[in-house]
């Protein structure tokens, strides 16, 4: 070591210590450092690697660089396009229905006169916490054409049996029903939280103006709830576009790809067909779609952040 | 609590609300009921017609089989341990990061935050192979930390805590600084205690996620004594011989803790979610 | 690499030493026999349980070998293997793999499995030929055949009687369809379960019967060949005639079988176990016969399923792992336990001369079912699964849904399918 440097060292050290001592200017870094390290190691790095992978082809134990081939192939892949279509179908039908339903339930549970609120909240929230194995099994038992409970009830009322999991339309419907069952309560809780945040004074002011319940809902509740509804819409959109469970366990994507989701096809491509590069490319296309949709929703709802 | 008069909503409206909610509850709960009831039947009974809705007599038998096959106690402990430790760590780390994003100005803040939010959009199937590679290099395969640590990088927690922290008054922090509090004491002694609802919400959310986590633990855990509940239950899903009664009991056992956690924390959960979503 | 090391070191100081410990994995040193060694085995449900028996038996002569059998779901084994092979780490020593999955793994990961050609040579002729052929790539054998899955027709004796159908008169698929019509008419039940929207098992059995598959011997897709049209055409015909019960999942198949919704099931031998386990009350009501042929005197043998035991190349104790796998697959006592207790039908033919194979089954109306399955097993034509099986299967299932559920034209659909497959596996 250089002697000159050693001479300077004590001085440098003290000022360095002063610098790194937590103060209002640098404390942010301290608070953020642990999670950022975790993010870089366990998120950013794998993301970069899989991104590189999306330009490669894996065969016979080796990765080969293929440029944009995977991406180009993707737009000629009719199953991928079908899966995209299915995802949009779910998005357009299921998300609005679910959020509307969640909003209605939330408003009801928020009623002043209602007793046992805790019970209702839990009852509606429960589906969101089901373990996947149970969810799969129970819903297959419920939706089975010949032995399922739903058809059992239908036939008790003299209605025809419905081929829940095999019809081109009914299978999509089944997935939508299952998703709605699972996630309505979750969104309801978030919306309920928002409703409870609207202060009584605003409603009281409204009461003096002589607005009825419906007017009150549209004039006061809805505008104030906009940011929360937006929050639900965006998280649901992301959830729907990454939909995997229902397609995988209820219909296996069938019949004839009528219900397969992009994430399900992605899993098949990577883990069943072992085309890792192709699967990676698919996931980045999905990311772009999600990003664009979220942005549109923000702009549409006029959110500022 | 009740500021408005209870008779404000007409009796008809009240009845209607109750009817709709009760129908909703029945729909929500019925699959669970089916699951609980099925766990007391034999596989054959579950699959026979018409569907069995009464309580059967095979519960003890199913439990014995379940315990023989997956060692329920150990597996339950693994799940609980991983979920609890994970919840504590992630709540702590997320609130620290959320605090930093909400209350400090530093270089790169916006970029960091954008990165964090962007990761929500990545489908996690695509990260499995690179992550598994790393676990091997670290020598973490078949350890609790392999399940725990990579999943700590969770954007949702950071986002939720940041939203909640935004409403914490800056003046209080300033006052504390003048009083000579260090940055960390401000955070732990002044800010965090006011964040209980948000912490509760995050805790439920994270506990739930980790408790039901399947794909990642499956990939990194290698022996039966390390398995978590979802993975152990998945081993029962064999090829041609499936014991539905046994599986239903297993899933019932897997569902109960979450119900309990939610029951305990639900008030905080709702308030905490509120803080996160309102200022979105 | 540098970046990763740096970041991980920053994360947890303590783990730095682990980099050193994961040095060379591919050394093929096998410990001397007197040193304790441990091998890990991955398998699923009954197969895993029976391997535990094999491990016990093996230890009697090899007290120094510790064998850990890890049980998991079937798909879970494949998911873990895929990730493991992709990074060539975290793999077991021994693993079970179904017939249809083997080629995909070996083509994507040529170094995946140990070459056991030498180890198996003395026993090669004792295994079913169809199984050995599936495991052979470029003249090398990559595993030990395990259970075979000869198919036969399971049928409900009482339902057939009620409909006036005599099983011994069903020789061809045409006879079968006629019988099916009678069953539907007399009982209102269905004749055959086919998951027309989710699984093409029956189509593969039919192709196998006709001595072909999705692919020909050179691995070229032949989905619009005459045989393929015959097979898919038969399915379409049965569906159009209203003979098919469309089971959308495994549970609904079991339920239908149990509740007498279906009069017959053309399945692999493993269905014996499912019937006996899940529906003990149907004792004496089920019979088993050979599958019908396409024409009188034609081949009736086919298979559905079956698996093998492989050793991974990554194993540090490859020799011992191979020795154990060979023991488990060829030791008569072990194989008999696997068969009797866990219903894994052996592909190791010397076993077929054991007395159990000649015993009548009380459950199945005192028929000698095991003899029947053993006879069928020997006649199964080999199947060329190729590495494109999984992807092609998805497309075939879709085509099947089109011709049945949507009533699309057979020839057009199969031509389209052929084109689709050709394009994808280019």
PDB file of N, CA, C and O in Angstrom, chain A residues 35-94:
ATOM      1  N   UNK A  35     -34.765  -4.295   0.378  1.00  0.00           N
ATOM      2  CA  UNK A  35     -35.713  -4.799  -0.612  1.00  0.00           C
ATOM      3  C   UNK A  35     -35.174  -4.610  -2.021  1.00  0.00           C
ATOM      4  O   UNK A  35     -35.428  -5.418  -2.899  1.00  0.00           O
ATOM      5  N   UNK A  36     -34.404  -3.528  -2.238  1.00  0.00           N
ATOM      6  CA  UNK A  36     -33.860  -3.331  -3.575  1.00  0.00           C
ATOM      7  C   UNK A  36     -32.834  -4.397  -3.921  1.00  0.00           C
ATOM      8  O   UNK A  36     -32.766  -4.863  -5.052  1.00  0.00           O
ATOM      9  N   UNK A  37     -32.046  -4.795  -2.939  1.00  0.00           N
ATOM     10  CA  UNK A  37     -31.096  -5.880  -3.196  1.00  0.00           C
ATOM     11  C   UNK A  37     -31.865  -7.139  -3.574  1.00  0.00           C
ATOM     12  O   UNK A  37     -31.570  -7.806  -4.566  1.00  0.00           O
ATOM     13  N   UNK A  38     -32.900  -7.433  -2.785  1.00  0.00           N
ATOM     14  CA  UNK A  38     -33.717  -8.610  -3.093  1.00  0.00           C
ATOM     15  C   UNK A  38     -34.329  -8.513  -4.485  1.00  0.00           C
ATOM     16  O   UNK A  38     -34.343  -9.474  -5.241  1.00  0.00           O
ATOM     17  N   UNK A  39     -34.808  -7.327  -4.809  1.00  0.00           N
ATOM     18  CA  UNK A  39     -35.414  -7.137  -6.126  1.00  0.00           C
ATOM     19  C   UNK A  39     -34.423  -7.346  -7.246  1.00  0.00           C
ATOM     20  O   UNK A  39     -34.710  -8.004  -8.241  1.00  0.00           O
ATOM     21  N   UNK A  40     -33.246  -6.794  -7.072  1.00  0.00           N
ATOM     22  CA  UNK A  40     -32.262  -6.927  -8.135  1.00  0.00           C
ATOM     23  C   UNK A  40     -31.870  -8.388  -8.330  1.00  0.00           C
ATOM     24  O   UNK A  40     -31.775  -8.881  -9.445  1.00  0.00           O
ATOM     25  N   UNK A  41     -31.656  -9.080  -7.201  1.00  0.00           N
ATOM     26  CA  UNK A  41     -31.189 -10.461  -7.314  1.00  0.00           C
ATOM     27  C   UNK A  41     -32.296 -11.390  -7.798  1.00  0.00           C
ATOM     28  O   UNK A  41     -32.102 -12.172  -8.717  1.00  0.00           O
ATOM     29  N   UNK A  42     -33.468 -11.272  -7.187  1.00  0.00           N
ATOM     30  CA  UNK A  42     -34.488 -12.299  -7.425  1.00  0.00           C
ATOM     31  C   UNK A  42     -35.585 -11.879  -8.404  1.00  0.00           C
ATOM     32  O   UNK A  42     -36.482 -12.646  -8.688  1.00  0.00           O
ATOM     33  N   UNK A  43     -35.521 -10.655  -8.878  1.00  0.00           N
ATOM     34  CA  UNK A  43     -36.510 -10.226  -9.864  1.00  0.00           C
ATOM     35  C   UNK A  43     -35.830  -9.724 -11.132  1.00  0.00           C
ATOM     36  O   UNK A  43     -35.965 -10.295 -12.196  1.00  0.00           O
ATOM     37  N   UNK A  44     -35.064  -8.658 -10.961  1.00  0.00           N
ATOM     38  CA  UNK A  44     -34.490  -8.011 -12.136  1.00  0.00           C
ATOM     39  C   UNK A  44     -33.552  -8.955 -12.882  1.00  0.00           C
ATOM     40  O   UNK A  44     -33.660  -9.125 -14.096  1.00  0.00           O
ATOM     41  N   UNK A  45     -32.690  -9.631 -12.143  1.00  0.00           N
ATOM     42  CA  UNK A  45     -31.747 -10.524 -12.813  1.00  0.00           C
ATOM     43  C   UNK A  45     -32.457 -11.656 -13.569  1.00  0.00           C
ATOM     44  O   UNK A  45     -32.191 -11.852 -14.757  1.00  0.00           O
ATOM     45  N   UNK A  46     -33.383 -12.388 -12.919  1.00  0.00           N
ATOM     46  CA  UNK A  46     -34.092 -13.429 -13.692  1.00  0.00           C
ATOM     47  C   UNK A  46     -34.893 -12.857 -14.859  1.00  0.00           C
ATOM     48  O   UNK A  46     -34.990 -13.496 -15.899  1.00  0.00           O
ATOM     49  N   UNK A  47     -35.412 -11.645 -14.672  1.00  0.00           N
ATOM     50  CA  UNK A  47     -36.169 -11.048 -15.774  1.00  0.00           C
ATOM     51  C   UNK A  47     -35.243 -10.792 -16.954  1.00  0.00           C
ATOM     52  O   UNK A  47     -35.568 -11.104 -18.100  1.00  0.00           O
ATOM     53  N   UNK A  48     -34.076 -10.264 -16.659  1.00  0.00           N
ATOM     54  CA  UNK A  48     -33.124 -10.023 -17.751  1.00  0.00           C
ATOM     55  C   UNK A  48     -32.756 -11.335 -18.435  1.00  0.00           C
ATOM     56  O   UNK A  48     -32.732 -11.447 -19.656  1.00  0.00           O
ATOM     57  N   UNK A  49     -32.503 -12.340 -17.615  1.00  0.00           N
ATOM     58  CA  UNK A  49     -32.119 -13.622 -18.218  1.00  0.00           C
ATOM     59  C   UNK A  49     -33.223 -14.192 -19.088  1.00  0.00           C
ATOM     60  O   UNK A  49     -32.977 -14.706 -20.171  1.00  0.00           O
ATOM     61  N   UNK A  50     -34.449 -14.117 -18.594  1.00  0.00           N
ATOM     62  CA  UNK A  50     -35.533 -14.680 -19.399  1.00  0.00           C
ATOM     63  C   UNK A  50     -35.781 -13.817 -20.630  1.00  0.00           C
ATOM     64  O   UNK A  50     -36.209 -14.315 -21.665  1.00  0.00           O
ATOM     65  N   UNK A  51     -35.472 -12.534 -20.513  1.00  0.00           N
ATOM     66  CA  UNK A  51     -35.628 -11.663 -21.684  1.00  0.00           C
ATOM     67  C   UNK A  51     -34.623 -12.061 -22.770  1.00  0.00           C
ATOM     68  O   UNK A  51     -34.953 -12.169 -23.942  1.00  0.00           O
ATOM     69  N   UNK A  52     -33.412 -12.310 -22.353  1.00  0.00           N
ATOM     70  CA  UNK A  52     -32.403 -12.785 -23.309  1.00  0.00           C
ATOM     71  C   UNK A  52     -32.852 -14.111 -23.911  1.00  0.00           C
ATOM     72  O   UNK A  52     -32.742 -14.352 -25.112  1.00  0.00           O
ATOM     73  N   UNK A  53     -33.413 -14.950 -23.034  1.00  0.00           N
ATOM     74  CA  UNK A  53     -33.895 -16.258 -23.472  1.00  0.00           C
ATOM     75  C   UNK A  53     -34.920 -16.136 -24.595  1.00  0.00           C
ATOM     76  O   UNK A  53     -35.014 -16.991 -25.470  1.00  0.00           O
ATOM     77  N   UNK A  54     -35.674 -15.039 -24.571  1.00  0.00           N
ATOM     78  CA  UNK A  54     -36.738 -14.909 -25.558  1.00  0.00           C
ATOM     79  C   UNK A  54     -36.196 -14.698 -26.970  1.00  0.00           C
ATOM     80  O   UNK A  54     -36.940 -14.730 -27.930  1.00  0.00           O
ATOM     81  N   UNK A  55     -34.897 -14.493 -27.068  1.00  0.00           N
ATOM     82  CA  UNK A  55     -34.286 -14.385 -28.389  1.00  0.00           C
ATOM     83  C   UNK A  55     -33.498 -15.645 -28.742  1.00  0.00           C
ATOM     84  O   UNK A  55     -32.690 -15.665 -29.646  1.00  0.00           O
ATOM     85  N   UNK A  56     -33.731 -16.690 -27.937  1.00  0.00           N
ATOM     86  CA  UNK A  56     -32.978 -17.917 -28.152  1.00  0.00           C
ATOM     87  C   UNK A  56     -33.905 -19.095 -28.380  1.00  0.00           C
ATOM     88  O   UNK A  56     -35.086 -19.048 -28.067  1.00  0.00           O
ATOM     89  N   UNK A  57     -33.309 -20.152 -28.901  1.00  0.00           N
ATOM     90  CA  UNK A  57     -34.060 -21.384 -29.077  1.00  0.00           C
ATOM     91  C   UNK A  57     -33.300 -22.475 -28.350  1.00  0.00           C
ATOM     92  O   UNK A  57     -32.074 -22.548 -28.435  1.00  0.00           O
ATOM     93  N   UNK A  58     -34.041 -23.292 -27.627  1.00  0.00           N
ATOM     94  CA  UNK A  58     -33.392 -24.352 -26.873  1.00  0.00           C
ATOM     95  C   UNK A  58     -33.626 -25.684 -27.564  1.00  0.00           C
ATOM     96  O   UNK A  58     -34.748 -26.072 -27.829  1.00  0.00           O
ATOM     97  N   UNK A  59     -32.542 -26.359 -27.894  1.00  0.00           N
ATOM     98  CA  UNK A  59     -32.690 -27.678 -28.488  1.00  0.00           C
ATOM     99  C   UNK A  59     -31.462 -28.518 -28.194  1.00  0.00           C
ATOM    100  O   UNK A  59     -30.351 -28.004 -28.164  1.00  0.00           O
ATOM    101  N   UNK A  60     -31.705 -29.801 -27.965  1.00  0.00           N
ATOM    102  CA  UNK A  60     -30.625 -30.750 -27.729  1.00  0.00           C
ATOM    103  C   UNK A  60     -29.620 -30.232 -26.702  1.00  0.00           C
ATOM    104  O   UNK A  60     -28.412 -30.346 -26.867  1.00  0.00           O
ATOM    105  N   UNK A  61     -30.119 -29.625 -25.638  1.00  0.00           N
ATOM    106  CA  UNK A  61     -29.254 -29.211 -24.550  1.00  0.00           C
ATOM    107  C   UNK A  61     -28.522 -27.897 -24.761  1.00  0.00           C
ATOM    108  O   UNK A  61     -27.719 -27.496 -23.938  1.00  0.00           O
ATOM    109  N   UNK A  62     -28.790 -27.204 -25.887  1.00  0.00           N
ATOM    110  CA  UNK A  62     -28.066 -25.961 -26.149  1.00  0.00           C
ATOM    111  C   UNK A  62     -29.018 -24.818 -26.486  1.00  0.00           C
ATOM    112  O   UNK A  62     -30.090 -25.031 -27.037  1.00  0.00           O
ATOM    113  N   UNK A  63     -28.572 -23.616 -26.147  1.00  0.00           N
ATOM    114  CA  UNK A  63     -29.315 -22.432 -26.526  1.00  0.00           C
ATOM    115  C   UNK A  63     -28.693 -21.843 -27.774  1.00  0.00           C
ATOM    116  O   UNK A  63     -27.480 -21.733 -27.881  1.00  0.00           O
ATOM    117  N   UNK A  64     -29.571 -21.468 -28.706  1.00  0.00           N
ATOM    118  CA  UNK A  64     -29.069 -20.897 -29.949  1.00  0.00           C
ATOM    119  C   UNK A  64     -29.733 -19.550 -30.129  1.00  0.00           C
ATOM    120  O   UNK A  64     -30.938 -19.408 -29.887  1.00  0.00           O
ATOM    121  N   UNK A  65     -28.976 -18.546 -30.545  1.00  0.00           N
ATOM    122  CA  UNK A  65     -29.547 -17.225 -30.746  1.00  0.00           C
ATOM    123  C   UNK A  65     -30.350 -17.201 -32.053  1.00  0.00           C
ATOM    124  O   UNK A  65     -29.844 -17.590 -33.096  1.00  0.00           O
ATOM    125  N   UNK A  66     -31.596 -16.769 -31.984  1.00  0.00           N
ATOM    126  CA  UNK A  66     -32.420 -16.784 -33.196  1.00  0.00           C
ATOM    127  C   UNK A  66     -33.034 -15.428 -33.512  1.00  0.00           C
ATOM    128  O   UNK A  66     -33.955 -15.320 -34.311  1.00  0.00           O
ATOM    129  N   UNK A  67     -32.548 -14.371 -32.882  1.00  0.00           N
ATOM    130  CA  UNK A  67     -33.081 -13.040 -33.158  1.00  0.00           C
ATOM    131  C   UNK A  67     -34.539 -12.932 -32.760  1.00  0.00           C
ATOM    132  O   UNK A  67     -34.944 -13.430 -31.711  1.00  0.00           O
ATOM    133  N   UNK A  68     -35.330 -12.327 -33.649  1.00  0.00           N
ATOM    134  CA  UNK A  68     -36.742 -12.100 -33.317  1.00  0.00           C
ATOM    135  C   UNK A  68     -37.649 -13.248 -33.744  1.00  0.00           C
ATOM    136  O   UNK A  68     -38.864 -13.113 -33.745  1.00  0.00           O
ATOM    137  N   UNK A  69     -37.053 -14.381 -34.110  1.00  0.00           N
ATOM    138  CA  UNK A  69     -37.843 -15.510 -34.625  1.00  0.00           C
ATOM    139  C   UNK A  69     -39.003 -15.890 -33.714  1.00  0.00           C
ATOM    140  O   UNK A  69     -40.110 -16.114 -34.168  1.00  0.00           O
ATOM    141  N   UNK A  70     -38.716 -15.976 -32.402  1.00  0.00           N
ATOM    142  CA  UNK A  70     -39.762 -16.392 -31.479  1.00  0.00           C
ATOM    143  C   UNK A  70     -40.947 -15.439 -31.516  1.00  0.00           C
ATOM    144  O   UNK A  70     -42.102 -15.853 -31.494  1.00  0.00           O
ATOM    145  N   UNK A  71     -40.627 -14.144 -31.581  1.00  0.00           N
ATOM    146  CA  UNK A  71     -41.691 -13.148 -31.584  1.00  0.00           C
ATOM    147  C   UNK A  71     -42.487 -13.211 -32.881  1.00  0.00           C
ATOM    148  O   UNK A  71     -43.713 -13.091 -32.890  1.00  0.00           O
ATOM    149  N   UNK A  72     -41.754 -13.402 -33.982  1.00  0.00           N
ATOM    150  CA  UNK A  72     -42.439 -13.453 -35.273  1.00  0.00           C
ATOM    151  C   UNK A  72     -43.351 -14.671 -35.326  1.00  0.00           C
ATOM    152  O   UNK A  72     -44.513 -14.601 -35.702  1.00  0.00           O
ATOM    153  N   UNK A  73     -42.811 -15.796 -34.871  1.00  0.00           N
ATOM    154  CA  UNK A  73     -43.572 -17.048 -34.866  1.00  0.00           C
ATOM    155  C   UNK A  73     -44.857 -16.903 -34.053  1.00  0.00           C
ATOM    156  O   UNK A  73     -45.905 -17.443 -34.400  1.00  0.00           O
ATOM    157  N   UNK A  74     -44.741 -16.150 -32.988  1.00  0.00           N
ATOM    158  CA  UNK A  74     -45.847 -15.992 -32.047  1.00  0.00           C
ATOM    159  C   UNK A  74     -47.088 -15.428 -32.733  1.00  0.00           C
ATOM    160  O   UNK A  74     -48.207 -15.830 -32.452  1.00  0.00           O
ATOM    161  N   UNK A  75     -46.860 -14.498 -33.639  1.00  0.00           N
ATOM    162  CA  UNK A  75     -48.013 -13.861 -34.266  1.00  0.00           C
ATOM    163  C   UNK A  75     -48.581 -14.693 -35.398  1.00  0.00           C
ATOM    164  O   UNK A  75     -49.578 -14.324 -36.006  1.00  0.00           O
ATOM    165  N   UNK A  76     -47.927 -15.826 -35.666  1.00  0.00           N
ATOM    166  CA  UNK A  76     -48.508 -16.755 -36.641  1.00  0.00           C
ATOM    167  C   UNK A  76     -49.088 -17.972 -35.928  1.00  0.00           C
ATOM    168  O   UNK A  76     -49.633 -18.856 -36.557  1.00  0.00           O
ATOM    169  N   UNK A  77     -48.935 -18.002 -34.608  1.00  0.00           N
ATOM    170  CA  UNK A  77     -49.355 -19.176 -33.850  1.00  0.00           C
ATOM    171  C   UNK A  77     -50.841 -19.067 -33.516  1.00  0.00           C
ATOM    172  O   UNK A  77     -51.246 -18.236 -32.709  1.00  0.00           O
ATOM    173  N   UNK A  78     -51.647 -19.898 -34.172  1.00  0.00           N
ATOM    174  CA  UNK A  78     -53.094 -19.710 -33.996  1.00  0.00           C
ATOM    175  C   UNK A  78     -53.571 -20.051 -32.579  1.00  0.00           C
ATOM    176  O   UNK A  78     -54.574 -19.512 -32.129  1.00  0.00           O
ATOM    177  N   UNK A  79     -52.854 -20.922 -31.891  1.00  0.00           N
ATOM    178  CA  UNK A  79     -53.278 -21.214 -30.510  1.00  0.00           C
ATOM    179  C   UNK A  79     -53.017 -19.998 -29.619  1.00  0.00           C
ATOM    180  O   UNK A  79     -53.840 -19.621 -28.790  1.00  0.00           O
ATOM    181  N   UNK A  80     -51.864 -19.367 -29.831  1.00  0.00           N
ATOM    182  CA  UNK A  80     -51.561 -18.163 -29.054  1.00  0.00           C
ATOM    183  C   UNK A  80     -52.603 -17.087 -29.317  1.00  0.00           C
ATOM    184  O   UNK A  80     -53.108 -16.450 -28.385  1.00  0.00           O
ATOM    185  N   UNK A  81     -52.936 -16.908 -30.584  1.00  0.00           N
ATOM    186  CA  UNK A  81     -53.906 -15.877 -30.926  1.00  0.00           C
ATOM    187  C   UNK A  81     -55.274 -16.204 -30.337  1.00  0.00           C
ATOM    188  O   UNK A  81     -55.980 -15.337 -29.827  1.00  0.00           O
ATOM    189  N   UNK A  82     -55.618 -17.503 -30.391  1.00  0.00           N
ATOM    190  CA  UNK A  82     -56.881 -17.942 -29.789  1.00  0.00           C
ATOM    191  C   UNK A  82     -56.865 -17.664 -28.279  1.00  0.00           C
ATOM    192  O   UNK A  82     -57.830 -17.165 -27.712  1.00  0.00           O
ATOM    193  N   UNK A  83     -55.728 -17.960 -27.649  1.00  0.00           N
ATOM    194  CA  UNK A  83     -55.615 -17.754 -26.204  1.00  0.00           C
ATOM    195  C   UNK A  83     -55.763 -16.266 -25.872  1.00  0.00           C
ATOM    196  O   UNK A  83     -56.432 -15.893 -24.907  1.00  0.00           O
ATOM    197  N   UNK A  84     -55.149 -15.434 -26.707  1.00  0.00           N
ATOM    198  CA  UNK A  84     -55.272 -13.991 -26.506  1.00  0.00           C
ATOM    199  C   UNK A  84     -56.729 -13.567 -26.591  1.00  0.00           C
ATOM    200  O   UNK A  84     -57.236 -12.819 -25.755  1.00  0.00           O
ATOM    201  N   UNK A  85     -57.399 -14.114 -27.611  1.00  0.00           N
ATOM    202  CA  UNK A  85     -58.809 -13.799 -27.798  1.00  0.00           C
ATOM    203  C   UNK A  85     -59.597 -14.206 -26.553  1.00  0.00           C
ATOM    204  O   UNK A  85     -60.422 -13.454 -26.058  1.00  0.00           O
ATOM    205  N   UNK A  86     -59.333 -15.420 -26.085  1.00  0.00           N
ATOM    206  CA  UNK A  86     -60.042 -15.890 -24.887  1.00  0.00           C
ATOM    207  C   UNK A  86     -59.814 -14.946 -23.719  1.00  0.00           C
ATOM    208  O   UNK A  86     -60.739 -14.584 -23.003  1.00  0.00           O
ATOM    209  N   UNK A  87     -58.559 -14.556 -23.536  1.00  0.00           N
ATOM    210  CA  UNK A  87     -58.235 -13.655 -22.435  1.00  0.00           C
ATOM    211  C   UNK A  87     -59.018 -12.355 -22.530  1.00  0.00           C
ATOM    212  O   UNK A  87     -59.527 -11.858 -21.530  1.00  0.00           O
ATOM    213  N   UNK A  88     -59.145 -11.819 -23.731  1.00  0.00           N
ATOM    214  CA  UNK A  88     -59.895 -10.577 -23.889  1.00  0.00           C
ATOM    215  C   UNK A  88     -61.372 -10.793 -23.605  1.00  0.00           C
ATOM    216  O   UNK A  88     -62.037  -9.961 -23.004  1.00  0.00           O
ATOM    217  N   UNK A  89     -61.856 -11.922 -24.042  1.00  0.00           N
ATOM    218  CA  UNK A  89     -63.238 -12.312 -23.763  1.00  0.00           C
ATOM    219  C   UNK A  89     -63.480 -12.276 -22.259  1.00  0.00           C
ATOM    220  O   UNK A  89     -64.425 -11.663 -21.786  1.00  0.00           O
ATOM    221  N   UNK A  90     -62.599 -12.941 -21.521  1.00  0.00           N
ATOM    222  CA  UNK A  90     -62.747 -12.959 -20.071  1.00  0.00           C
ATOM    223  C   UNK A  90     -62.687 -11.539 -19.511  1.00  0.00           C
ATOM    224  O   UNK A  90     -63.448 -11.163 -18.623  1.00  0.00           O
ATOM    225  N   UNK A  91     -61.766 -10.781 -20.061  1.00  0.00           N
ATOM    226  CA  UNK A  91     -61.534  -9.434 -19.558  1.00  0.00           C
ATOM    227  C   UNK A  91     -62.770  -8.562 -19.737  1.00  0.00           C
ATOM    228  O   UNK A  91     -63.227  -7.900 -18.812  1.00  0.00           O
ATOM    229  N   UNK A  92     -63.320  -8.609 -20.952  1.00  0.00           N
ATOM    230  CA  UNK A  92     -64.428  -7.714 -21.280  1.00  0.00           C
ATOM    231  C   UNK A  92     -65.695  -8.111 -20.529  1.00  0.00           C
ATOM    232  O   UNK A  92     -66.458  -7.259 -20.071  1.00  0.00           O
ATOM    233  N   UNK A  93     -65.922  -9.422 -20.395  1.00  0.00           N
ATOM    234  CA  UNK A  93     -67.151  -9.868 -19.742  1.00  0.00           C
ATOM    235  C   UNK A  93     -66.976  -9.930 -18.217  1.00  0.00           C
ATOM    236  O   UNK A  93     -67.770  -9.401 -17.454  1.00  0.00           O
ATOM    237  N   UNK A  94     -65.925 -10.614 -17.782  1.00  0.00           N
ATOM    238  CA  UNK A  94     -65.853 -10.967 -16.371  1.00  0.00           C
ATOM    239  C   UNK A  94     -65.509  -9.784 -15.466  1.00  0.00           C
ATOM    240  O   UNK A  94     -66.133  -9.605 -14.424  1.00  0.00           O
TER     241      UNK A  94
END
